[in-house]
Short mmCIF file of C-alpha atoms in Angstrom, two decimals:
data_model
loop_
_atom_site.label_atom_id
_atom_site.label_comp_id
_atom_site.label_asym_id
_atom_site.label_seq_id
_atom_site.Cartn_x
_atom_site.Cartn_y
_atom_site.Cartn_z
CA MET A 1 -48.67 -55.66 -54.09
CA TYR A 2 -46.97 -53.18 -56.29
CA ARG A 3 -43.12 -54.02 -56.32
CA TYR A 4 -40.34 -51.36 -57.08
CA ASP A 5 -38.58 -51.30 -60.57
CA GLU A 6 -35.42 -50.01 -61.13
CA PHE A 7 -35.97 -46.43 -61.01
CA ASP A 8 -38.00 -46.61 -58.07
CA ARG A 9 -35.32 -48.31 -56.20
CA GLN A 10 -32.58 -46.05 -57.12
CA PHE A 11 -34.64 -42.89 -56.49
CA VAL A 12 -35.58 -44.20 -52.79
CA THR A 13 -31.97 -45.23 -52.28
CA ASP A 14 -30.76 -41.69 -53.51
CA ARG A 15 -33.25 -39.89 -51.46
CA VAL A 16 -31.98 -41.72 -48.36
CA MET A 17 -28.57 -40.85 -49.03
CA GLN A 18 -29.58 -37.06 -49.62
CA PHE A 19 -31.42 -37.01 -46.06
CA ARG A 20 -28.43 -38.43 -44.51
CA ASP A 21 -26.32 -35.37 -45.46
CA GLN A 22 -28.91 -32.97 -44.22
CA ALA A 23 -29.56 -34.63 -41.13
CA ASN A 24 -25.86 -34.72 -40.41
CA ARG A 25 -25.69 -31.13 -41.22
CA ARG A 26 -28.20 -30.32 -39.00
CA LEU A 27 -26.39 -32.34 -36.17
CA THR A 28 -23.32 -30.35 -36.70
CA GLY A 29 -25.21 -27.10 -36.39
CA GLU A 30 -24.55 -26.08 -40.09
CA LEU A 31 -28.19 -26.07 -40.81
CA THR A 32 -30.40 -24.11 -38.63
CA GLU A 33 -34.09 -25.76 -37.46
CA ASP A 34 -35.81 -23.47 -39.75
CA GLU A 35 -33.62 -24.46 -42.42
CA PHE A 36 -33.77 -28.01 -41.76
CA ARG A 37 -37.75 -28.00 -41.19
CA PRO A 38 -39.02 -28.17 -44.99
CA LEU A 39 -36.16 -30.70 -45.58
CA ARG A 40 -37.32 -33.27 -42.96
CA LEU A 41 -40.91 -32.91 -43.20
CA MET A 42 -40.37 -33.74 -46.98
CA ASN A 43 -39.08 -37.24 -45.64
CA GLY A 44 -42.08 -37.59 -43.05
CA LEU A 45 -39.91 -36.60 -39.82
CA TYR A 46 -42.06 -34.18 -37.48
CA LEU A 47 -40.71 -32.75 -34.35
CA GLN A 48 -43.11 -33.35 -31.65
CA LEU A 49 -43.63 -32.56 -27.85
CA HIS A 50 -41.06 -35.36 -26.68
CA ALA A 51 -38.94 -36.48 -29.74
CA TYR A 52 -39.02 -36.52 -33.55
CA MET A 53 -41.85 -38.74 -34.87
CA LEU A 54 -41.51 -40.61 -38.27
CA ARG A 55 -44.40 -41.05 -40.34
CA ILE A 56 -44.00 -44.04 -42.89
CA ALA A 57 -46.40 -44.24 -45.88
CA ILE A 58 -48.31 -47.52 -46.27
CA PRO A 59 -49.80 -47.09 -49.94
CA TYR A 60 -53.48 -48.34 -49.85
CA GLY A 61 -52.84 -49.80 -46.28
CA THR A 62 -51.23 -52.99 -48.02
CA LEU A 63 -48.32 -54.73 -46.27
CA ASP A 64 -46.54 -58.07 -46.66
CA SER A 65 -44.83 -60.14 -43.77
CA LYS A 66 -41.24 -58.73 -44.86
CA LYS A 67 -42.32 -54.91 -44.56
CA LEU A 68 -44.27 -55.53 -41.19
CA ASN A 69 -41.43 -57.51 -39.62
CA THR A 70 -38.95 -54.66 -40.78
CA LEU A 71 -41.53 -52.19 -38.70
CA ALA A 72 -41.18 -54.54 -36.02
CA GLU A 73 -37.41 -54.57 -36.17
CA ILE A 74 -37.42 -50.60 -36.34
CA ALA A 75 -39.82 -50.27 -33.38
CA GLU A 76 -37.38 -52.56 -31.31
CA LYS A 77 -34.16 -51.14 -32.36
CA TRP A 78 -34.79 -47.30 -32.79
CA ASP A 79 -38.36 -46.64 -30.91
CA LYS A 80 -39.70 -48.00 -27.63
CA GLY A 81 -40.83 -51.34 -28.93
CA TYR A 82 -44.12 -50.33 -30.64
CA GLY A 83 -45.47 -48.26 -33.35
CA HIS A 84 -48.89 -46.41 -33.99
CA PHE A 85 -51.33 -47.11 -36.87
CA THR A 86 -53.06 -43.97 -38.05
CA THR A 87 -56.30 -43.20 -39.31
CA ARG A 88 -54.41 -42.59 -42.81
CA GLN A 89 -53.45 -46.35 -42.86
CA ASN A 90 -49.86 -45.27 -42.23
CA LEU A 91 -47.43 -46.00 -39.19
CA GLN A 92 -45.91 -43.57 -37.06
CA PHE A 93 -42.75 -43.99 -34.75
CA ASN A 94 -43.15 -41.48 -31.85
CA TRP A 95 -39.40 -41.63 -29.98
CA ILE A 96 -37.21 -41.60 -33.06
CA LYS A 97 -33.50 -39.97 -32.46
CA LEU A 98 -32.41 -37.47 -35.46
CA GLU A 99 -29.27 -39.41 -35.58
CA ASP A 100 -30.88 -42.79 -36.36
CA THR A 101 -33.23 -41.44 -38.87
CA ALA A 102 -31.34 -42.21 -42.01
CA ASP A 103 -30.44 -45.59 -40.95
CA ILE A 104 -34.15 -45.93 -40.30
CA LEU A 105 -34.98 -44.82 -44.06
CA ALA A 106 -32.22 -47.04 -45.43
CA LYS A 107 -33.78 -50.09 -43.58
CA LEU A 108 -37.17 -48.96 -44.97
CA ALA A 109 -35.76 -48.89 -48.38
CA GLU A 110 -34.74 -52.56 -48.33
CA VAL A 111 -38.23 -53.69 -48.01
CA GLU A 112 -39.56 -50.89 -50.93
CA MET A 113 -41.00 -48.58 -47.91
CA HIS A 114 -40.46 -44.94 -47.39
CA ALA A 115 -41.92 -41.64 -45.77
CA ILE A 116 -41.96 -39.49 -48.72
CA GLN A 117 -45.36 -37.20 -48.99
CA THR A 118 -46.61 -38.33 -45.46
CA SER A 119 -46.25 -34.61 -44.71
CA GLY A 120 -46.31 -31.30 -46.44
CA ASN A 121 -48.51 -29.52 -48.87
CA CYS A 122 -48.57 -32.32 -51.37
CA ILE A 123 -50.71 -35.10 -52.34
CA ARG A 124 -50.53 -37.55 -49.40
CA ASN A 125 -50.84 -41.53 -49.19
CA VAL A 126 -53.51 -42.72 -51.18
CA THR A 127 -55.85 -44.59 -49.21
CA THR A 128 -58.62 -47.25 -49.90
CA ASP A 129 -60.76 -50.02 -48.57
CA GLN A 130 -58.94 -52.14 -46.05
CA TRP A 131 -60.95 -55.08 -47.54
CA ALA A 132 -59.99 -54.18 -51.09
CA GLY A 133 -59.57 -57.51 -53.59
CA ALA A 134 -61.50 -59.55 -50.86
CA ALA A 135 -64.72 -58.03 -50.02
CA ALA A 136 -67.77 -60.01 -51.08
CA ASP A 137 -69.56 -56.79 -52.12
CA GLU A 138 -66.79 -55.39 -54.22
CA LEU A 139 -67.26 -54.53 -57.75
CA ALA A 140 -63.42 -54.62 -58.39
CA ASP A 141 -60.10 -54.32 -56.41
CA PRO A 142 -59.60 -50.54 -56.31
CA ARG A 143 -55.86 -50.60 -55.63
CA PRO A 144 -54.62 -50.59 -59.18
CA VAL A 145 -56.13 -47.43 -59.55
CA GLY A 146 -54.93 -46.43 -56.31
CA GLU A 147 -51.56 -47.35 -57.42
CA LEU A 148 -52.07 -45.53 -60.56
CA VAL A 149 -53.08 -42.25 -58.57
CA ARG A 150 -49.94 -42.95 -56.29
CA GLN A 151 -47.36 -43.24 -59.34
CA TRP A 152 -48.91 -40.00 -60.81
CA SER A 153 -48.97 -37.80 -57.82
CA SER A 154 -45.39 -38.74 -56.37
CA LEU A 155 -43.20 -35.84 -56.77
CA HIS A 156 -45.48 -34.26 -59.52
CA PRO A 157 -43.65 -30.86 -60.28
CA GLU A 158 -46.78 -29.06 -60.62
CA PHE A 159 -48.64 -30.52 -57.57
CA SER A 160 -45.78 -30.66 -54.80
CA TYR A 161 -46.33 -27.08 -53.61
CA LEU A 162 -50.28 -26.91 -53.21
CA PRO A 163 -52.10 -24.29 -51.13
CA ARG A 164 -52.46 -27.28 -48.28
CA LYS A 165 -51.94 -30.96 -48.02
CA PHE A 166 -54.20 -33.11 -50.27
CA LYS A 167 -55.89 -36.32 -49.61
CA ILE A 168 -57.28 -39.03 -51.99
CA ALA A 169 -59.35 -42.27 -50.98
CA VAL A 170 -60.43 -44.60 -53.51
CA THR A 171 -63.14 -47.40 -53.11
CA GLY A 172 -64.36 -50.28 -55.39
CA SER A 173 -67.42 -51.27 -53.56
CA PRO A 174 -71.04 -49.88 -52.92
CA ASN A 175 -70.50 -49.86 -49.38
CA ASP A 176 -68.10 -47.11 -48.67
CA ARG A 177 -65.40 -48.33 -46.02
CA ALA A 178 -62.88 -45.78 -47.24
CA ALA A 179 -64.62 -42.51 -46.10
CA VAL A 180 -64.53 -41.07 -49.80
CA LYS A 181 -66.95 -38.33 -48.87
CA VAL A 182 -64.53 -36.85 -46.05
CA HIS A 183 -61.53 -36.65 -48.50
CA ASP A 184 -60.29 -33.67 -50.72
CA ILE A 185 -61.06 -36.02 -53.72
CA GLY A 186 -63.02 -39.33 -53.30
CA LEU A 187 -62.97 -41.86 -56.05
CA ARG A 188 -65.84 -44.52 -56.29
CA LEU A 189 -66.29 -47.22 -58.60
CA HIS A 190 -69.59 -47.91 -60.80
CA LEU A 191 -70.46 -50.20 -63.66
CA ASN A 192 -72.98 -49.00 -66.37
CA ASP A 193 -75.71 -50.89 -67.75
CA LYS A 194 -72.92 -52.35 -70.40
CA GLY A 195 -70.72 -53.60 -67.50
CA GLU A 196 -68.13 -50.99 -68.25
CA ARG A 197 -66.16 -49.20 -65.32
CA GLY A 198 -66.48 -45.44 -64.51
CA TRP A 199 -65.51 -43.37 -61.51
CA GLU A 200 -67.67 -40.99 -59.54
CA VAL A 201 -65.39 -38.15 -58.71
CA LEU A 202 -66.27 -36.47 -55.23
CA VAL A 203 -64.57 -33.26 -54.24
CA GLY A 204 -64.19 -30.87 -51.43
CA GLY A 205 -64.76 -33.21 -48.41
CA GLY A 206 -63.05 -33.00 -45.39
CA LEU A 207 -62.80 -32.65 -41.38
CA GLY A 208 -60.57 -30.25 -39.65
CA ARG A 209 -62.02 -26.94 -38.01
CA THR A 210 -64.50 -26.82 -41.32
CA PRO A 211 -66.07 -30.27 -41.54
CA VAL A 212 -67.55 -30.80 -45.14
CA ILE A 213 -69.05 -33.46 -47.14
CA ALA A 214 -67.84 -33.86 -50.70
CA VAL A 215 -69.98 -33.09 -53.73
CA THR A 216 -70.09 -35.20 -56.76
CA VAL A 217 -68.32 -33.29 -59.93
CA ARG A 218 -68.63 -36.29 -62.25
CA ASP A 219 -71.03 -39.15 -62.02
CA PHE A 220 -69.47 -41.69 -64.19
CA LEU A 221 -65.95 -40.68 -65.46
CA PRO A 222 -64.05 -43.34 -68.14
CA GLU A 223 -61.22 -44.99 -66.37
CA HIS A 224 -58.99 -43.90 -69.36
CA GLU A 225 -59.94 -40.29 -68.47
CA LEU A 226 -59.14 -40.36 -64.70
CA ILE A 227 -55.55 -38.83 -64.56
CA ALA A 228 -56.59 -36.10 -67.21
CA TYR A 229 -59.52 -35.27 -64.89
CA LEU A 230 -57.55 -35.29 -61.61
CA GLU A 231 -55.08 -32.88 -63.22
CA ALA A 232 -57.68 -30.51 -64.17
CA ILE A 233 -58.94 -30.61 -60.54
CA MET A 234 -55.62 -30.19 -59.40
CA ARG A 235 -54.98 -27.04 -61.72
CA VAL A 236 -58.26 -25.40 -60.75
CA TYR A 237 -57.30 -25.78 -56.66
CA ASN A 238 -53.72 -24.58 -57.45
CA LEU A 239 -54.96 -21.40 -59.42
CA TYR A 240 -57.80 -20.28 -56.97
CA GLY A 241 -56.99 -21.83 -53.66
CA ARG A 242 -56.01 -19.54 -50.95
CA ARG A 243 -52.38 -19.35 -49.66
CA ASP A 244 -52.65 -16.32 -47.56
CA ASN A 245 -54.62 -18.12 -44.87
CA LYS A 246 -53.98 -22.03 -44.13
CA TYR A 247 -57.31 -22.16 -42.23
CA LYS A 248 -58.85 -21.40 -45.41
CA ALA A 249 -56.49 -23.11 -47.91
CA ARG A 250 -58.26 -26.63 -48.27
CA ILE A 251 -59.96 -27.29 -51.52
CA LYS A 252 -63.32 -27.88 -49.60
CA ILE A 253 -63.35 -23.80 -48.61
CA LEU A 254 -62.70 -23.12 -52.54
CA VAL A 255 -65.65 -25.35 -53.49
CA HIS A 256 -67.98 -23.64 -50.51
CA GLU A 257 -66.67 -20.19 -51.61
CA ILE A 258 -67.42 -20.35 -55.22
CA GLY A 259 -70.47 -22.96 -55.12
CA ALA A 260 -70.21 -26.55 -56.57
CA GLU A 261 -71.48 -25.50 -59.79
CA LYS A 262 -69.03 -22.87 -60.21
CA PHE A 263 -66.07 -25.39 -59.42
CA ARG A 264 -67.37 -27.92 -61.55
CA ALA A 265 -67.75 -25.57 -64.65
CA GLU A 266 -63.93 -24.54 -63.97
CA VAL A 267 -62.76 -28.11 -63.85
CA GLU A 268 -64.64 -29.02 -67.02
CA ALA A 269 -63.18 -25.89 -68.70
CA GLU A 270 -59.71 -26.93 -67.40
CA TYR A 271 -60.48 -30.29 -68.74
CA ALA A 272 -61.70 -29.23 -72.19
CA ARG A 273 -58.67 -26.87 -72.64
CA ARG A 274 -55.99 -29.41 -72.07
CA PRO A 275 -54.88 -32.10 -74.44
CA HIS A 276 -55.41 -35.46 -72.73
CA ALA A 277 -53.00 -37.34 -75.08
CA ASP A 278 -50.42 -37.18 -72.67
CA THR A 279 -52.28 -38.43 -69.33
CA LYS A 280 -54.77 -40.74 -71.01
CA VAL A 281 -54.46 -43.98 -68.93
CA GLU A 282 -53.63 -46.50 -71.26
CA GLU A 283 -55.06 -50.17 -71.13
CA ARG A 284 -51.72 -51.61 -71.26
CA GLU A 285 -50.25 -49.51 -68.28
CA LEU A 286 -53.20 -50.26 -66.09
CA GLN A 287 -53.10 -54.01 -67.00
CA ARG A 288 -49.35 -53.74 -66.06
CA ILE A 289 -49.89 -52.39 -62.49
CA THR A 290 -53.24 -54.51 -61.96
CA ALA A 291 -50.99 -57.61 -62.39
CA TYR A 292 -49.31 -56.70 -59.39
CA PHE A 293 -52.52 -57.07 -57.50
CA ALA A 294 -53.69 -60.48 -58.98
CA GLN A 295 -55.72 -62.46 -56.66
CA PRO A 296 -53.99 -65.23 -54.77
CA GLN A 297 -54.46 -68.80 -55.99
CA PHE A 298 -57.52 -69.57 -53.82
CA GLU A 299 -58.40 -73.43 -53.45
CA LYS A 300 -61.74 -74.31 -54.45
CA LEU A 301 -63.52 -74.80 -51.12
CA PRO A 302 -67.04 -75.54 -50.07
CA ARG A 303 -68.72 -72.43 -48.30
CA TRP A 304 -69.44 -74.85 -45.32
CA SER A 305 -66.75 -75.42 -42.80
CA ALA A 306 -67.49 -78.34 -40.54
CA SER A 307 -64.28 -77.77 -38.32
CA PHE A 308 -64.91 -74.11 -38.40
CA GLU A 309 -68.85 -74.62 -37.27
CA GLU A 310 -67.80 -77.25 -34.67
CA ALA A 311 -65.06 -74.67 -32.93
CA ARG A 312 -67.76 -71.97 -33.23
CA ALA A 313 -70.40 -74.15 -31.26
CA LYS A 314 -67.95 -75.35 -28.77
CA HIS A 315 -66.25 -72.00 -27.77
CA LYS A 316 -68.34 -69.01 -26.73
CA ASP A 317 -65.28 -66.64 -26.82
CA PHE A 318 -64.18 -67.75 -30.55
CA ALA A 319 -68.06 -67.57 -31.59
CA ASN A 320 -68.11 -63.72 -30.48
CA TRP A 321 -64.97 -63.04 -32.30
CA VAL A 322 -66.33 -64.42 -35.30
CA ARG A 323 -69.58 -62.44 -34.73
CA THR A 324 -67.73 -59.05 -34.80
CA ASN A 325 -64.16 -59.48 -36.46
CA ILE A 326 -64.94 -61.82 -39.46
CA ALA A 327 -66.10 -60.41 -42.74
CA ALA A 328 -67.65 -62.11 -45.55
CA HIS A 329 -65.19 -62.95 -48.54
CA ARG A 330 -65.78 -62.93 -52.00
CA VAL A 331 -64.36 -66.81 -52.36
CA ASP A 332 -66.31 -69.68 -50.86
CA GLY A 333 -64.37 -71.22 -47.98
CA TYR A 334 -62.36 -68.00 -47.07
CA ALA A 335 -62.99 -65.15 -44.45
CA ILE A 336 -61.65 -61.58 -43.97
CA VAL A 337 -60.30 -61.60 -40.44
CA ASN A 338 -60.09 -58.20 -38.63
CA ILE A 339 -57.68 -57.86 -35.80
CA SER A 340 -58.57 -55.47 -33.21
CA LEU A 341 -55.80 -52.94 -31.79
CA LYS A 342 -58.25 -52.01 -29.19
CA PRO A 343 -57.58 -54.14 -26.17
CA GLU A 344 -59.64 -52.95 -22.84
CA GLY A 345 -57.43 -49.84 -21.76
CA GLY A 346 -55.28 -49.92 -24.41
CA ILE A 347 -54.26 -47.02 -26.89
CA PRO A 348 -55.99 -47.32 -30.14
CA GLY A 349 -53.88 -48.13 -33.01
CA ASP A 350 -50.74 -49.27 -31.11
CA ALA A 351 -48.85 -52.57 -31.73
CA THR A 352 -45.74 -53.82 -30.14
CA ALA A 353 -43.14 -55.34 -32.05
CA ASP A 354 -43.95 -58.66 -31.07
CA GLN A 355 -47.56 -58.31 -31.97
CA MET A 356 -46.47 -57.04 -35.29
CA ARG A 357 -44.42 -60.32 -35.97
CA VAL A 358 -47.27 -62.44 -34.78
CA VAL A 359 -49.38 -60.92 -37.48
CA ALA A 360 -46.79 -61.18 -39.99
CA ASP A 361 -46.31 -65.01 -39.23
CA LEU A 362 -49.79 -65.34 -39.33
CA ALA A 363 -50.27 -63.85 -42.90
CA LEU A 364 -47.28 -65.84 -44.13
CA ARG A 365 -48.62 -69.39 -42.63
CA TYR A 366 -52.56 -68.78 -43.42
CA GLY A 367 -53.10 -65.61 -45.27
CA PHE A 368 -51.09 -65.42 -48.76
CA ASP A 369 -48.82 -62.92 -46.91
CA GLU A 370 -50.97 -60.09 -47.13
CA ILE A 371 -51.89 -57.72 -44.34
CA ARG A 372 -54.15 -54.58 -44.47
CA VAL A 373 -54.02 -51.25 -42.21
CA SER A 374 -57.51 -50.01 -41.69
CA HIS A 375 -58.39 -46.16 -41.10
CA HIS A 376 -59.95 -47.49 -37.90
CA GLN A 377 -56.57 -48.26 -36.74
CA ASN A 378 -56.88 -52.04 -36.94
CA LEU A 379 -55.36 -54.76 -38.83
CA VAL A 380 -56.60 -57.19 -41.43
CA LEU A 381 -55.67 -60.60 -42.69
CA PRO A 382 -57.92 -60.32 -45.87
CA HIS A 383 -57.68 -63.92 -47.38
CA VAL A 384 -58.05 -66.78 -44.50
CA LYS A 385 -59.54 -70.11 -44.90
CA ARG A 386 -62.50 -70.76 -42.74
CA ASP A 387 -60.95 -74.02 -41.74
CA ASP A 388 -58.22 -72.09 -40.23
CA LEU A 389 -59.78 -69.41 -38.33
CA PHE A 390 -59.93 -71.36 -35.17
CA ALA A 391 -56.04 -71.75 -35.29
CA VAL A 392 -55.53 -68.33 -36.21
CA TRP A 393 -58.09 -66.86 -33.19
CA LYS A 394 -55.78 -68.97 -30.95
CA VAL A 395 -52.67 -67.46 -31.96
CA LEU A 396 -54.28 -63.83 -31.68
CA GLN A 397 -55.66 -64.65 -28.27
CA ALA A 398 -52.41 -65.95 -26.94
CA SER A 399 -50.79 -62.41 -28.15
CA GLY A 400 -53.51 -59.77 -26.81
CA LEU A 401 -54.98 -59.67 -30.36
CA ALA A 402 -58.31 -61.18 -30.09
CA THR A 403 -60.59 -58.41 -28.77
CA SER A 404 -64.07 -59.17 -30.34
CA ASN A 405 -64.92 -55.47 -30.51
CA ILE A 406 -64.72 -54.53 -34.28
CA GLY A 407 -67.48 -51.79 -35.05
CA LEU A 408 -68.37 -51.89 -31.33
CA ALA A 409 -67.98 -49.29 -28.26
CA GLY A 410 -64.27 -50.37 -27.55
CA ASP A 411 -63.31 -50.12 -31.19
CA ILE A 412 -62.37 -46.44 -30.63
CA ILE A 413 -60.42 -43.98 -33.03
CA ALA A 414 -58.22 -41.80 -31.36
CA CYS A 415 -55.37 -39.30 -32.56
CA PRO A 416 -51.99 -39.09 -30.49
CA GLY A 417 -53.33 -36.09 -28.71
CA LEU A 418 -51.45 -34.11 -26.10
CA ASP A 419 -49.26 -37.05 -25.14
CA TYR A 420 -47.23 -36.62 -28.28
CA CYS A 421 -48.62 -33.84 -30.76
CA THR A 422 -47.59 -30.14 -30.91
CA LEU A 423 -50.65 -29.25 -32.48
CA ALA A 424 -53.18 -30.96 -29.77
CA THR A 425 -55.04 -28.86 -27.15
CA ALA A 426 -56.13 -31.98 -24.93
CA ARG A 427 -55.16 -35.39 -24.25
CA SER A 428 -57.15 -38.21 -26.32
CA ILE A 429 -55.62 -41.39 -25.26
CA PRO A 430 -56.47 -41.32 -21.41
CA ILE A 431 -60.05 -40.46 -22.73
CA ALA A 432 -59.99 -43.29 -24.99
CA GLN A 433 -58.71 -45.62 -22.23
CA SER A 434 -61.31 -44.52 -19.90
CA ILE A 435 -64.05 -45.12 -22.20
CA SER A 436 -62.83 -48.56 -23.06
CA ARG A 437 -62.53 -49.52 -19.30
CA LYS A 438 -65.95 -48.13 -18.94
CA PHE A 439 -67.48 -50.67 -21.75
CA ALA A 440 -64.98 -53.49 -20.79
CA ASP A 441 -67.88 -56.11 -20.88
CA LEU A 442 -67.86 -57.25 -24.17
CA ASN A 443 -71.16 -59.16 -23.73
CA ARG A 444 -72.35 -55.57 -23.31
CA GLN A 445 -70.59 -54.09 -26.16
CA HIS A 446 -72.45 -56.91 -28.36
CA GLU A 447 -75.75 -56.08 -26.62
CA ILE A 448 -75.31 -52.27 -27.58
CA GLY A 449 -74.57 -53.14 -31.35
CA PRO A 450 -72.44 -51.06 -33.79
CA LEU A 451 -71.42 -47.80 -32.36
CA ARG A 452 -68.22 -45.51 -33.71
CA ILE A 453 -66.78 -43.51 -30.95
CA ASN A 454 -64.18 -41.18 -32.47
CA ILE A 455 -61.89 -38.95 -30.57
CA SER A 456 -59.55 -36.08 -31.36
CA GLY A 457 -57.28 -34.11 -29.21
CA CYS A 458 -57.56 -30.97 -31.41
CA ILE A 459 -59.87 -29.18 -33.87
CA ASN A 460 -57.68 -30.82 -36.60
CA ALA A 461 -59.68 -33.77 -36.15
CA CYS A 462 -57.08 -36.46 -36.96
CA GLY A 463 -59.28 -38.63 -34.74
CA HIS A 464 -62.02 -38.12 -37.04
CA HIS A 465 -64.34 -37.01 -34.23
CA HIS A 466 -67.11 -35.37 -36.69
CA VAL A 467 -67.82 -38.81 -38.48
CA GLY A 468 -67.90 -40.74 -35.23
CA HIS A 469 -71.52 -41.81 -34.33
CA ILE A 470 -70.43 -40.48 -30.92
CA GLY A 471 -67.31 -37.68 -31.39
CA ILE A 472 -65.23 -36.16 -28.92
CA LEU A 473 -63.16 -33.41 -29.34
CA GLY A 474 -60.65 -32.19 -26.69
CA LEU A 475 -60.13 -28.44 -26.29
CA ASP A 476 -58.60 -26.14 -24.13
CA LYS A 477 -60.51 -23.61 -21.82
CA LYS A 478 -58.55 -21.28 -19.97
CA GLY A 479 -55.78 -24.06 -19.55
CA GLU A 480 -58.27 -26.72 -18.57
CA GLU A 481 -58.61 -29.57 -21.11
CA PHE A 482 -62.65 -29.98 -21.63
CA TYR A 483 -64.34 -32.34 -24.07
CA GLN A 484 -67.23 -31.59 -26.52
CA ILE A 485 -69.60 -34.23 -27.66
CA THR A 486 -71.36 -34.51 -30.80
CA LEU A 487 -73.73 -37.04 -32.08
CA GLY A 488 -74.85 -38.61 -35.30
CA GLY A 489 -71.54 -38.27 -37.60
CA SER A 490 -70.85 -41.01 -40.13
CA SER A 491 -68.18 -41.40 -42.84
CA ALA A 492 -70.30 -44.36 -44.42
CA ASP A 493 -72.51 -44.08 -47.62
CA ASN A 494 -74.88 -41.93 -45.73
CA ALA A 495 -72.02 -39.88 -44.43
CA SER A 496 -72.77 -37.07 -41.97
CA ILE A 497 -71.04 -34.41 -39.81
CA GLY A 498 -71.86 -34.78 -36.05
CA THR A 499 -73.97 -32.31 -34.07
CA ILE A 500 -72.73 -30.52 -31.03
CA LEU A 501 -74.73 -31.62 -28.14
CA GLY A 502 -74.19 -28.85 -25.66
CA PRO A 503 -71.32 -27.71 -23.05
CA GLY A 504 -68.24 -29.80 -22.86
CA PHE A 505 -67.38 -32.21 -19.97
CA ALA A 506 -64.18 -32.57 -17.73
CA GLY A 507 -62.02 -35.45 -18.77
CA GLU A 508 -62.99 -37.37 -15.76
CA ASP A 509 -66.81 -37.12 -16.68
CA VAL A 510 -66.60 -38.06 -20.31
CA PRO A 511 -66.93 -42.05 -19.87
CA GLU A 512 -69.98 -41.32 -17.46
CA ALA A 513 -71.50 -38.95 -20.34
CA ILE A 514 -71.08 -41.70 -23.02
CA GLU A 515 -72.67 -44.18 -20.64
CA LYS A 516 -75.71 -41.71 -20.44
CA ILE A 517 -75.79 -41.61 -24.28
CA VAL A 518 -75.64 -45.16 -24.57
CA ASN A 519 -78.29 -45.84 -21.94
CA THR A 520 -80.63 -43.38 -23.71
CA TYR A 521 -80.15 -45.18 -27.15
CA ILE A 522 -80.94 -48.43 -25.49
CA ALA A 523 -84.12 -47.13 -23.59
CA HIS A 524 -85.41 -45.57 -27.10
CA ARG A 525 -84.23 -47.91 -29.43
CA GLN A 526 -86.61 -50.03 -31.76
CA PRO A 527 -86.00 -53.82 -32.39
CA GLY A 528 -83.05 -54.17 -34.38
CA GLU A 529 -82.37 -50.44 -34.56
CA GLU A 530 -78.79 -49.27 -34.63
CA PHE A 531 -77.21 -46.17 -32.69
CA LEU A 532 -76.90 -44.18 -35.77
CA ALA A 533 -80.43 -44.75 -37.00
CA ALA A 534 -81.95 -44.29 -33.47
CA TYR A 535 -80.15 -40.86 -33.28
CA ARG A 536 -81.63 -39.99 -36.85
CA ARG A 537 -85.10 -41.11 -35.84
CA LEU A 538 -85.01 -39.35 -32.46
CA GLY A 539 -82.77 -36.32 -32.85
CA PRO A 540 -80.51 -34.89 -30.30
CA GLN A 541 -83.30 -33.84 -27.71
CA PRO A 542 -83.59 -36.96 -25.58
CA PHE A 543 -79.68 -37.31 -25.33
CA LYS A 544 -79.41 -33.64 -24.37
CA GLU A 545 -81.88 -34.39 -21.86
CA ALA A 546 -80.10 -37.39 -20.47
CA LEU A 547 -76.77 -35.43 -20.07
CA TYR A 548 -78.15 -31.93 -19.06
CA ALA A 549 -81.28 -32.03 -17.17
CA ALA A 550 -79.81 -32.33 -13.95
CA ALA A 551 -77.10 -29.63 -14.47
#
């Protein structure tokens, strides 16, 4: 994990002092809300329906126990005892008082955290694979490049006032878990025949009211050219991106309007025009950053763990948890533990202060003090010995954190919706809770198999409904909330945007509609065929018939 140097520490401390003065001036009435708004947004502070919301950056979703314990302390002291992990691997506190905000930022600065660039028309928190550095299928850990991009983009004078917000995701695996195809820029690592590293550069992906899958503008960009090429992309976007209409200001609209070939040509021309000496990624600098992400001192262990196999044979609940929540590690004798924040009837992504402390303690005792946040709104312990899995599971179980539903119907992504968000047009949390209760039987979830249900409370799509196998979009229709259902979305390698099935449903009817969709899938699936594959084979017709035939 990257550590602050002297400059970083001083900068964040100065920024807290600056914001404390700004907040005090707002509290005394010296600043109006209109004058204060851009200042608070530069520090991740939003004004939501009921209170201020503070969004805290978690670069590439990586935490240690000290940071997570600090977030728990903030939740307990200044919020209502819990925090909400988001689809951008950040954490939000939804009940913040303005007079406390500077103290919270000061507390975050003590553990090298902040809320800078979690809002505004700038390059936001860089995200990556939650299994980075641990996954068995990974070519290389993408976080050093994520950190390189973070350092380059932080308060970049040329890119701090872009036409709209800008999101970058990085993956080092052939199996995309970072949703790079639905980001403004997605970076995907490849190795050539000589074993040299290069990055596929994808541009123009995104969700929101105009969902688009990104196009590849470079198949294999040498690593030392990465920053210079990103700057060329950003300059083309800054030059041609629309500022007259915020709904058409994202880079995906620019790529769509001028065409991928024209956009690529503009980027290449800009890239050729600028000298690269100042932005060349020096091997020495990349090695310096990479050193912060050095692998832990793993023990040399056998692949087979007798104690693990014995526990799995004796305890059915543990065996089910292993089946869904454990992933293969690149090192023999270790495993990746995925911790579901989606208990039956729970709020997706929420964790109490006590639960954060439990996870922090487990990371310290069993996981080389590393924790990750996934864009699916769960937590991850990336490096746990297989010998220790049963002990970890027992602690998680006692804390309500051992739900064995990762990747299943209960593992729902949902934005805060109309319960908190000023942009929302409908509630998403109660819909997620009711679907979770509908599919409460974990045995049935396992029988259904992999299924992604994503819910957004408005067209801005923070709940990623466009790329859910089943997507649910809450809208307002003449003062009434109703929910539109899409099928066939995916943010994985074979990314796709879901197709709207038909007329929407009232909130109370959504769980039954999802039940009919699932039953249709089960009735038509071939042996071993997962939901998304079955939908792509069958098309929407049988699902439409199941939902609307009696209407």
